[in-house]
Coordinates of C-alpha atoms (C1' of nucleotides) in Angstrom, one line a residue:
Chain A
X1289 CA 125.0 82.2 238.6
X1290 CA 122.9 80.7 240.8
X1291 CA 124.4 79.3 244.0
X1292 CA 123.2 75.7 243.7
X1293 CA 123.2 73.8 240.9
X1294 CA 121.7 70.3 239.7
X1295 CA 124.0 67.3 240.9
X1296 CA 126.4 66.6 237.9
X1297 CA 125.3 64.7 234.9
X1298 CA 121.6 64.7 235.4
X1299 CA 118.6 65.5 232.8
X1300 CA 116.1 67.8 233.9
X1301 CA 113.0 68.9 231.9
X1302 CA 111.0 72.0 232.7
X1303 CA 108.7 74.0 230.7
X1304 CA 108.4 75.1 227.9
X1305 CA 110.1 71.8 227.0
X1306 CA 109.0 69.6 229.6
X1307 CA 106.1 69.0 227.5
X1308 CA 108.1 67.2 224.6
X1309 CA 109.0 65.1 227.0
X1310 CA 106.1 63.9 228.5
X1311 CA 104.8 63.3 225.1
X1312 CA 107.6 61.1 224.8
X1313 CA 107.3 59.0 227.5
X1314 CA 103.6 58.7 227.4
X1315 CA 103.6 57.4 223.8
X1316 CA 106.1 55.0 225.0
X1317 CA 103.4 54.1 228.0
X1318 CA 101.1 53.6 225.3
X1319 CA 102.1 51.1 223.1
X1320 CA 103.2 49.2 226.1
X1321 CA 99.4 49.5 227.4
X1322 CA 97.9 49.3 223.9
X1323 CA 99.6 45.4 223.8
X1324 CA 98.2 44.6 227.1
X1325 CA 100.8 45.7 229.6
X1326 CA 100.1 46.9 233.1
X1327 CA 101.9 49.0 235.3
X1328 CA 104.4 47.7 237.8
X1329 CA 105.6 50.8 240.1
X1330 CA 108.4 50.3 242.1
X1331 CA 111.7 51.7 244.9
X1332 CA 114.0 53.2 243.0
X1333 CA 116.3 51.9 244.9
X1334 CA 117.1 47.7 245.6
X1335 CA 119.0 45.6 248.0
X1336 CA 122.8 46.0 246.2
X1337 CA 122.7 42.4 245.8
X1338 CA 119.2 42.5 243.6
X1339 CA 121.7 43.8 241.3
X1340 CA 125.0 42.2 241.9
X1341 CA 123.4 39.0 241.3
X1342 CA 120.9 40.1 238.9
X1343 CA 122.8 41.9 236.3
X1344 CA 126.4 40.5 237.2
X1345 CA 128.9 41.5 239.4
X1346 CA 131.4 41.2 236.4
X1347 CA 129.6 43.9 234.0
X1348 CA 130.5 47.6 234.0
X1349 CA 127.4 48.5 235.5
X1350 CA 127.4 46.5 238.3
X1351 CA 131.0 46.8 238.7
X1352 CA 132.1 51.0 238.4
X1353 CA 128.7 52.7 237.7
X1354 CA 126.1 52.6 241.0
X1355 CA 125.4 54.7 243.4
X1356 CA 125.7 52.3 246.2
X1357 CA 125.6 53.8 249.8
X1358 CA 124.8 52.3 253.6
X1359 CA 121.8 53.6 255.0
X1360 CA 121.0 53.7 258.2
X1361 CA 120.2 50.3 259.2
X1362 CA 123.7 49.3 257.9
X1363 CA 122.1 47.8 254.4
X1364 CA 123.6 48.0 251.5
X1365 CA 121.4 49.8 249.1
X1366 CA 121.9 50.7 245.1
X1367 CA 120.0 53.3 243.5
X1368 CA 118.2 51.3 240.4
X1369 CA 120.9 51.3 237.5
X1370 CA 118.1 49.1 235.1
X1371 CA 115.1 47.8 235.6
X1372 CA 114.9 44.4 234.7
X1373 CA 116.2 43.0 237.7
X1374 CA 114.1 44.7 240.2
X1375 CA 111.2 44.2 238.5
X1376 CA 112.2 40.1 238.7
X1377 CA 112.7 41.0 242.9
X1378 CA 109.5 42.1 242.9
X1379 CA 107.7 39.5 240.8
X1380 CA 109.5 36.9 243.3
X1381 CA 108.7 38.4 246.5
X1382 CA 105.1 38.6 245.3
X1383 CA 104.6 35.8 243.5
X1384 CA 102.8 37.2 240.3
X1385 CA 104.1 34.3 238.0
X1386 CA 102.1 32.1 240.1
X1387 CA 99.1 33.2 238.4
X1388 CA 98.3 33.4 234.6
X1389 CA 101.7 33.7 231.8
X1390 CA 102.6 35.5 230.8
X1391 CA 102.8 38.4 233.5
X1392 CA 103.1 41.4 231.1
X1393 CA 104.5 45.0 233.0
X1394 CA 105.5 48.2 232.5
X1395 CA 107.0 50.5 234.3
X1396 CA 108.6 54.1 233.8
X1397 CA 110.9 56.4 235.7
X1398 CA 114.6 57.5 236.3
X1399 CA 117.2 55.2 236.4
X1400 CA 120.6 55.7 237.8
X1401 CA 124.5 55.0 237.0
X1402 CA 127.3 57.2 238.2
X1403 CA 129.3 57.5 234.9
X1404 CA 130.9 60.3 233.0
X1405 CA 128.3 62.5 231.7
X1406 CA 128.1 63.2 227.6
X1407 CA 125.9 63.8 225.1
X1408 CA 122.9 61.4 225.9
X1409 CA 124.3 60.1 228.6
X1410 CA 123.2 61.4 232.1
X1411 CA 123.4 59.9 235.7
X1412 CA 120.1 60.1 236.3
X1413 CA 117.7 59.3 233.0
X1414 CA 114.7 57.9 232.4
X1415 CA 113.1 54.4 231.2
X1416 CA 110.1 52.8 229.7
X1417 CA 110.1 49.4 230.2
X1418 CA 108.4 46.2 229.5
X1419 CA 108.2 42.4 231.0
X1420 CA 106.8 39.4 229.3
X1421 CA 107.9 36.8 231.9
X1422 CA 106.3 32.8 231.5
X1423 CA 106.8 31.8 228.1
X1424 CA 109.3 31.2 225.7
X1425 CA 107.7 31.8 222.1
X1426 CA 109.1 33.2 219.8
X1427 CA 105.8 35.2 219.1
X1428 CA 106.4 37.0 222.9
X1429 CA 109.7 37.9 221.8
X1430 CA 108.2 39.7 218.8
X1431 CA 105.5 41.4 220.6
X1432 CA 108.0 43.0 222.8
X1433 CA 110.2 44.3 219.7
X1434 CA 106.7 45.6 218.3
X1435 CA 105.9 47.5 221.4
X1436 CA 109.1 49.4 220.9
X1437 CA 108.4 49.4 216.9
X1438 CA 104.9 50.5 217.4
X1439 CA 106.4 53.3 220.0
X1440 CA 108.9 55.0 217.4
X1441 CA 106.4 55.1 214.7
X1442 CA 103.8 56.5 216.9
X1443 CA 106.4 59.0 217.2
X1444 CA 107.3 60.1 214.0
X1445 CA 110.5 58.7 213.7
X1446 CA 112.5 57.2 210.9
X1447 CA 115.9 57.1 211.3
X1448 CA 116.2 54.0 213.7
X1449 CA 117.3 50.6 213.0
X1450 CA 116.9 47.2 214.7
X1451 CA 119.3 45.0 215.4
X1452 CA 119.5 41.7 216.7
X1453 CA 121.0 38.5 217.2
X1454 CA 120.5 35.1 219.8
X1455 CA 122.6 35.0 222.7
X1456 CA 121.4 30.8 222.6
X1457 CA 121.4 28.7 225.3
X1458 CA 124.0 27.8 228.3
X1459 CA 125.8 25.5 226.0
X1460 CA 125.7 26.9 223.0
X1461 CA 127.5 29.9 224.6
X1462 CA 130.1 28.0 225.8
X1463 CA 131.1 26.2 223.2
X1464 CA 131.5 28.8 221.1
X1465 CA 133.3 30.9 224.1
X1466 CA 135.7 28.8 224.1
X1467 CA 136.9 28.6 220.6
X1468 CA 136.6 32.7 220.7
X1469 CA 139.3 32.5 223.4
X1470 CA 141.2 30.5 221.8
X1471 CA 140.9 32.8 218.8
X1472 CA 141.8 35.9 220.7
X1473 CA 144.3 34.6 222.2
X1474 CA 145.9 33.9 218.8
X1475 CA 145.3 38.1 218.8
X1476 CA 148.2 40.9 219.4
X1477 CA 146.8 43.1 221.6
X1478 CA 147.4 45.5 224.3
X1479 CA 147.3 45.2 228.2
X1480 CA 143.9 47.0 228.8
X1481 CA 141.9 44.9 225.9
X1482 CA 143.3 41.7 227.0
X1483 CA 141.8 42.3 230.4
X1484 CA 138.4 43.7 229.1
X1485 CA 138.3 40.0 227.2
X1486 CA 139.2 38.0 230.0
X1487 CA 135.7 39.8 231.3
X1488 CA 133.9 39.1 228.6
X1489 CA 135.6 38.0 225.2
X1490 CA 132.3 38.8 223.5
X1491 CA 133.1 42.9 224.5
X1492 CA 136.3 43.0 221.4
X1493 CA 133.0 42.5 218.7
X1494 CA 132.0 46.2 220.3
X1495 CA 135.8 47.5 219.8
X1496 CA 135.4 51.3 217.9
X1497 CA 139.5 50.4 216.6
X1498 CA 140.0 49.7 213.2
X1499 CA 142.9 47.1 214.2
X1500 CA 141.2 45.1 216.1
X1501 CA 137.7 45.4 214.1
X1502 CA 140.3 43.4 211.2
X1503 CA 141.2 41.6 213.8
X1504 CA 138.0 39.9 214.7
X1505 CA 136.4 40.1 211.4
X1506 CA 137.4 36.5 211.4
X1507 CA 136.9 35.8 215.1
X1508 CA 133.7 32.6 215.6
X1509 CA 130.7 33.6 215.8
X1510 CA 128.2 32.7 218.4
X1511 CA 125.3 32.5 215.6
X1512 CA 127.2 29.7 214.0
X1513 CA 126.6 27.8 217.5
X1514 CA 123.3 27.8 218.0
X1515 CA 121.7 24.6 219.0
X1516 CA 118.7 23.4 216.8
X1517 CA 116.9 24.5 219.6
X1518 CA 118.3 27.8 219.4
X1519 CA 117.9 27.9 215.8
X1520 CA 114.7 26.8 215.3
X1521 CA 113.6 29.5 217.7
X1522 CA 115.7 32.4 216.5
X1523 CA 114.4 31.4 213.0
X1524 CA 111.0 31.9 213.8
X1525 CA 111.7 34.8 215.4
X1526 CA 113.0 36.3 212.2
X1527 CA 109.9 35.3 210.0
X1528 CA 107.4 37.0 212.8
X1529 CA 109.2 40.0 212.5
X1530 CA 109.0 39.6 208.9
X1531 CA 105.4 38.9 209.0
X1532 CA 104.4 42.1 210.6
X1533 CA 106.5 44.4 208.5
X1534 CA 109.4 45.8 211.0
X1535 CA 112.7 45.8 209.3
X1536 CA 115.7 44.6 211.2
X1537 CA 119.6 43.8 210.7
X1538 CA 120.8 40.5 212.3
X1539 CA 124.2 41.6 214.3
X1540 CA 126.2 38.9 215.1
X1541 CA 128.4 41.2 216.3
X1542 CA 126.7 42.4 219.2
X1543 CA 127.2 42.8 222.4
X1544 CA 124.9 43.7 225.3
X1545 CA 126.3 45.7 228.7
X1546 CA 124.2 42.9 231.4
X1547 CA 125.1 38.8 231.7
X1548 CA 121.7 38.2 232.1
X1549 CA 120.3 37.9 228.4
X1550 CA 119.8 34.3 226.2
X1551 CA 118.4 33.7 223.3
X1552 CA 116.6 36.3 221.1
X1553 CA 118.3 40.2 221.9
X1554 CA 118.3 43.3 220.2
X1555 CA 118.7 46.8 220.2
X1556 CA 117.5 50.2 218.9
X1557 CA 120.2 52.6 217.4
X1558 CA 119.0 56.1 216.1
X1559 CA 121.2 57.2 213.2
X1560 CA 121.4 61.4 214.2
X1561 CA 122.2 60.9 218.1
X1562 CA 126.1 60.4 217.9
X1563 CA 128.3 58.3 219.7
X1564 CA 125.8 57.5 222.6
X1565 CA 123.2 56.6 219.4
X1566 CA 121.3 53.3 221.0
X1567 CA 117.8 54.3 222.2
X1568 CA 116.6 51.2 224.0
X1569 CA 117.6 47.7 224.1
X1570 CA 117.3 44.1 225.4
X1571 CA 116.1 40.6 225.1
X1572 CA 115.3 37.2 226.6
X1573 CA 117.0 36.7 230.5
X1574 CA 116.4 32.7 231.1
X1575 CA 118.5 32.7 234.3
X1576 CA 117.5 35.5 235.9
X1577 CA 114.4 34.6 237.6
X1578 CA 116.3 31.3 239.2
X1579 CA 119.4 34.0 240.3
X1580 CA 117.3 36.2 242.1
X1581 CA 115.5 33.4 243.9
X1582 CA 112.9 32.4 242.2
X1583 CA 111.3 30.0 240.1
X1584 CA 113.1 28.7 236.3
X1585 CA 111.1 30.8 234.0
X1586 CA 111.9 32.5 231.0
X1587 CA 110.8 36.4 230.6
X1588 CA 111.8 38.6 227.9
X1589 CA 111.8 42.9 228.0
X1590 CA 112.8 46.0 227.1
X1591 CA 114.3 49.2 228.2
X1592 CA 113.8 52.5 226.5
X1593 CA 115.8 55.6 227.2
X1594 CA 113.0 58.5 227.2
X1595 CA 115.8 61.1 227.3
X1596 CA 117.8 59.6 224.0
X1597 CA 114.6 59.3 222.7
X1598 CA 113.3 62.6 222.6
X1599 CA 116.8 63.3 221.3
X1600 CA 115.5 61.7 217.9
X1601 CA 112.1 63.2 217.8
X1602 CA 114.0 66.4 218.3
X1603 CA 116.9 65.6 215.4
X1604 CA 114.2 64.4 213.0
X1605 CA 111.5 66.9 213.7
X1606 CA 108.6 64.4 214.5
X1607 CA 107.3 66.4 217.7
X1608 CA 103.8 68.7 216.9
X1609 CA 104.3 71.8 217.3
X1610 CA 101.8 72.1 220.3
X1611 CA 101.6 69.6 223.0
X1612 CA 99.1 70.0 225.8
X1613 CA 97.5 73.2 224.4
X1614 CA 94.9 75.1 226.8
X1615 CA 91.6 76.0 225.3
X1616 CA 90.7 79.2 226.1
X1617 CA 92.8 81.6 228.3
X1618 CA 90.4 84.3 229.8
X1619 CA 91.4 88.1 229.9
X1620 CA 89.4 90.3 232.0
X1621 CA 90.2 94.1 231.6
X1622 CA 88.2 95.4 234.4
X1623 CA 88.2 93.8 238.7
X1624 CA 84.7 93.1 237.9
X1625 CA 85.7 91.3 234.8
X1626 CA 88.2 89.8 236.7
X1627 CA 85.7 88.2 239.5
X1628 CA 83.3 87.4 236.6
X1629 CA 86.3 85.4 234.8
X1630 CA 88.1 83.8 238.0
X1631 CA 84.1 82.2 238.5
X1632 CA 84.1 81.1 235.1
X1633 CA 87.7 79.1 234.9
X1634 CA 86.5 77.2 237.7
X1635 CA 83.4 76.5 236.1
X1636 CA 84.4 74.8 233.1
X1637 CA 87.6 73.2 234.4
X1638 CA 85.2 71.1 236.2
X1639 CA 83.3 70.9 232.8
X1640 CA 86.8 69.0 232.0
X1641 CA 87.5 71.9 229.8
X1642 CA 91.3 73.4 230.0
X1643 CA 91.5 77.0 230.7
X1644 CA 93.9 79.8 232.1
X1645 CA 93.4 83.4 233.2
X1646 CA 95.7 86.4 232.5
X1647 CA 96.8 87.6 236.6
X1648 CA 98.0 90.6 237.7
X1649 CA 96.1 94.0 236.4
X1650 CA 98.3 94.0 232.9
X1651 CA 95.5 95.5 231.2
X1652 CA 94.2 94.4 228.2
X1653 CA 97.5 94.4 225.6
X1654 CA 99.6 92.8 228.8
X1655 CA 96.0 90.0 228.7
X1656 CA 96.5 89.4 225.0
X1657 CA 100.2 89.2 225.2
X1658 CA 99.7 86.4 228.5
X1659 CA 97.0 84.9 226.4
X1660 CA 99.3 84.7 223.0
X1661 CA 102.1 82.8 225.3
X1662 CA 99.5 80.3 226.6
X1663 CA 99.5 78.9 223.4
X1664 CA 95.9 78.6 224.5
X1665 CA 93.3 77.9 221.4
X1666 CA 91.0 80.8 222.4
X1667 CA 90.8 84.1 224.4
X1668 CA 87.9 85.3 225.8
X1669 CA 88.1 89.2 227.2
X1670 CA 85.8 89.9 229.8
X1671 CA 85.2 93.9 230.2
X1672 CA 82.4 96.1 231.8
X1673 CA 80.5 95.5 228.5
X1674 CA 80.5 91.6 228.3
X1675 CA 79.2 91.6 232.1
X1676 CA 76.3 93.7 230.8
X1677 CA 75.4 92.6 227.8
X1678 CA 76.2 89.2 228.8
X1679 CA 77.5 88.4 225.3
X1680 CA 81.1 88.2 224.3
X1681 CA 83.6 87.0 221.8
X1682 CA 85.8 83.7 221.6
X1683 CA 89.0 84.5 219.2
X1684 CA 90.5 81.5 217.9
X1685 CA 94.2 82.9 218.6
X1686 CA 95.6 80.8 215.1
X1687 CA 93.5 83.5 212.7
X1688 CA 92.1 85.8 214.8
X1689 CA 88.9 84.8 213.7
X1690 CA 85.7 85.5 216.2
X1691 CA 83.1 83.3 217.4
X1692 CA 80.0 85.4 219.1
X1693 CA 78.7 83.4 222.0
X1694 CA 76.9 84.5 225.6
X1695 CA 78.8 84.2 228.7
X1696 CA 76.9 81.5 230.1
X1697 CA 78.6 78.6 231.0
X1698 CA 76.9 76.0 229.1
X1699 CA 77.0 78.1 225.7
X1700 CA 80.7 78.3 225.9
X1701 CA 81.1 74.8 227.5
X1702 CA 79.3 73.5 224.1
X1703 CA 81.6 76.2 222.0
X1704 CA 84.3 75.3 223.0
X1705 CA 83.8 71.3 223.9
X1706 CA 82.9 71.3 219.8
X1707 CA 85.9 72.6 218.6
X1708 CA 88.0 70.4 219.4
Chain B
rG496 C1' 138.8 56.9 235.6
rU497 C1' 141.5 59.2 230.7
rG498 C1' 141.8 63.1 227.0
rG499 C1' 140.0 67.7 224.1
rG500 C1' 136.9 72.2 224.0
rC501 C1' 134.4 76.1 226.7
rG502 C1' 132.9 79.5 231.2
rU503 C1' 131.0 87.5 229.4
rA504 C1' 123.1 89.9 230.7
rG505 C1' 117.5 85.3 231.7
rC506 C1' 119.1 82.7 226.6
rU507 C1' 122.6 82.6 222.2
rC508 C1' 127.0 84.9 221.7
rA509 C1' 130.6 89.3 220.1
rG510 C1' 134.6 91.8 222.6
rC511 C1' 140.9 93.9 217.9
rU512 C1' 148.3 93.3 219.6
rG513 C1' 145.8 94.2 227.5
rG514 C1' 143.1 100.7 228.2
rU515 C1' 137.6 100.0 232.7
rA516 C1' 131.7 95.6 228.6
rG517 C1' 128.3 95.2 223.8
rA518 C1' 124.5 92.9 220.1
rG519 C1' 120.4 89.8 219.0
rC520 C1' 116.5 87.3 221.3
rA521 C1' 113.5 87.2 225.8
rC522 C1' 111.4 90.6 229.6
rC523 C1' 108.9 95.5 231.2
rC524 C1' 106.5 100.4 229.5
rG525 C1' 104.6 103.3 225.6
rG526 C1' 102.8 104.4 220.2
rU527 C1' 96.8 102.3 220.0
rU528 C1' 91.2 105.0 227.1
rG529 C1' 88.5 97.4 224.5
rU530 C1' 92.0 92.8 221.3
rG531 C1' 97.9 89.1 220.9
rG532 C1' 101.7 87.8 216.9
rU533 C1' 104.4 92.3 212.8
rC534 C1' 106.3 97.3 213.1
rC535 C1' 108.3 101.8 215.8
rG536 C1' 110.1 104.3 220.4
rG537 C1' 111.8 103.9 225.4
rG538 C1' 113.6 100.9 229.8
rA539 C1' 115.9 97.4 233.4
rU540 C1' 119.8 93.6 233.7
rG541 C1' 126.3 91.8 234.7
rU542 C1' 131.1 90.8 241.5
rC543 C1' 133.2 88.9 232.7
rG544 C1' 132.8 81.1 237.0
rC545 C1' 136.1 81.5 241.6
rG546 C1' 141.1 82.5 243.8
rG547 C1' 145.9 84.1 243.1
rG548 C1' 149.9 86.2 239.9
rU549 C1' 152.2 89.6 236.0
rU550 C1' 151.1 94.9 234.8
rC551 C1' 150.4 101.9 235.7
rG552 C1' 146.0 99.1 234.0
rA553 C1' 143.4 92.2 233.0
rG554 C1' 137.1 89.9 230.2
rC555 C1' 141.8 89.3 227.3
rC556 C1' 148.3 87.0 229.5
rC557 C1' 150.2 83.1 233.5
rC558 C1' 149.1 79.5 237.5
rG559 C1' 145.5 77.0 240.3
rU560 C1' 140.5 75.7 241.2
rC561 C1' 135.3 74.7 240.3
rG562 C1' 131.7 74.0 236.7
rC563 C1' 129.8 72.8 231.9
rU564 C1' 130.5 70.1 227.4
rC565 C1' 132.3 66.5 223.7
rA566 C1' 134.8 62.0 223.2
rC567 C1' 137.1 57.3 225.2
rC568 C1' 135.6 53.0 228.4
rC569 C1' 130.6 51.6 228.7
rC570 C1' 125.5 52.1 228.1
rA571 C1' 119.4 54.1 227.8

RNA sequence: GUGGGCGUAGCUCAGCUGGUAGAGCACCCGGUUGUGGUCCGGGAUGUCGCGGGUUCGAGCCCCGUCGCUCACCCCA
């Protein structure tokens, strides 16, 4: 055992893996581009109060998950626990809704809560994220599910379901608050669930219990609230999705971890990831902007766990085989072969063409066996009588089948540039 | 923060009612003075998580401790 180890609770990806994951994450990054996103790149760590105020002192997040310390200056600062609310910060401070709506963004990179680590669950992980901030149609609010949509299919995968529901307006939401109060309180219950539903009554819909899931089977529901407003909007929202083929479940029942979301929300749940099974999440924040400081617009996003999400590629067996595969991987057998070969890498990695060469003096089984683990699409073996001749062999590695071509650069630049 | 399971080779794990540690995979070398994967032969590798206790003797039993893991709460 080594005598340091990884702080608790965190994911780390290294080869040969680490490849599945950026293939992840990049096909994530590209339906967020492919819908006209652009990158936003920002701290990983905020003011505390960015999230305090932005996500709600009164959620669990804000509340008994961040890393929080003082630094030297005496601030407060929080290592990001979500991005929405930073992102917000940032759009504030630099006024980028003063321009053209919507302002569409993306960002990607680890996130941070200090929780209990299980099974998809880490204290660092990592997001893909999107912003639509400007506009309240019902149309942005679809695009944003579609990204995500568009994302998992890209992927391979099958085995997720949508959910959503509206979180409504202001007063939509308290009206029906306070008849679920009312309704709860009607409720036997223990100590501990009491309190969590003086937090937020909304948080006994999420209860795992059988008891209480009887319980609030008939508990009000905040979809029979809506305003026409409301409706009208979540109804149109419904027929969009409808209209461009993605499938969802409307959940009444559900219940979202930050105060900031209104109106139209939903969530991503993977069927073979167990108990920590949702894979990205969120919805429509109409306060937020106005919280944080800013001006009263409405924006609408997403966030996307990359690690829970390579979990599913990796439970339904969507991931190629080979991700980032080299070309040609170069074996020289002799030192002269070697300074021939070393020249030649160099020469067509600035041809843009991805190659390796096999170090170290293993000879020319110990070459074959380096260039076999390079997953590399060809090897090229470069002895006394290639340098001679000046002719030698590509062997596409799959069949062992041979390709004669001459050593020259630009023959095996247009070889190999071909075979793609 | 609460509860369960588990810590033995780089990895996955076996190890009988306590008797001084093993397999498979991976790695290295060779069989094949110039062609990898399959096959065959050979080789290296461990303070059995750590500390204490019981015992003639502990990988195994007991106590403590650290770590990992799964689940609860909650969330990506």
């Amino acid at each position: 055992m080594s005598k340091f180890q990884a702080p608790k609770g965190v994911s780390e990806y290294f080869p040969p893996n680490s490849d599945q994951f950026e293939y992840v994450r990049d096909h994530l990054l590209t339906a967020a581009k492919l819908a006209g996103y652009s990158l936003i790149e920002l701290p990983v760590f905020e003011d505390t109060e960015v999230f305090t105020r932005g996500v709600g002192e009164s959620t669990d997040v804000v509340s008994k998950e961040m890393y929080t310390f003082e630094d030297r200056g005496g601030r407060s600062i929080t290592l990001r626990p979500e991005g929405t609310a930073g992102v917000m910060r940032a759009v504030i401070e630099h006024n980028l809704d003063r321009g053209q709506l919507p302002v569409k963004l993306f960002y990607t990179g680890p996130f941070f809560r200090a929780e209990r680590p299980q099974a998809g669950r880490y204290r660092q992980f990592y997001q893909v994220g999107i912003e639509a901030i400007g506009y309240n149609d019902p149309e942005i609010d679809v695009e944003v599910i579609s990204v995500a949509d568009t994302a998992f299919k890209a992927l391979g995968l099958k085995q997720y379901k949508l959910n959503i529901t509206s979180l409504a307006d202001a007063k939509s939401r308290d009206n029906h608050r306070k008849d679920l109060v009312k309704f709860i309180a009607g409720l036997k219950l223990d100590e501990a669930t009491i309190e969590r539903a003086k937090l937020n009554p909304l948080r006994l819909f999420d209860d795992k219990r059988d008891e209480i899931k009887n319980a609030m089977s008939k508990a009000p529901l905040l979809l029979d609230y809506l305003s026409s407003e409301s409706k009208s909007h979540f109804e149109e929202v419904k027929r969009l999705l409808s209209e461009i083929n993605i499938e969802y479940t409307i959940n009444p029942r559900m219940v979202r971890g930050l105060d900031y979301y209104t109106g139209t929300t939903f969530e991503f749940d993977h069927a073979l990831l167990g108990a920590q099974s949702g894979i990205g999440g969120g919805g429509r924040y109409d306060g937020l902007m106005t919280s944080l400081g800013g001006a009263e617009v409405s924006g609408i996003g997403f966030g996307l766990g990359v690690d829970r999400i390579l979990m599913a590629c990796l439970a339904e067996e969507s991931l190629p085989s080979t991700i980032n595969q080299i070309q040609l991987f170069v074996v020289p057998i002799t030192d002269s072969g070697k300074s021939v070969g070393f020249k030649l890498i160099s020469q067509l990695r600035d041809a843009g063409i991805s190659c390796d060469l096999a170090y170290g003096d293993r000879g020319l089984k110990g070459g074959m066996k380096a260039a076999d683990k390079s997953g590399a699409r060809y090897c090229l073996v470069i002895g006394d009588d290639e340098i001679s001749s000046g002719k030698c062999e590509l062997k596409l590695m799959s069949s062992g089948e041979v390709i004669s071509s001459s050593l020259a650069v630009s023959d095996l630049i247009s070889r190999l540039g071909n075979s793609k």
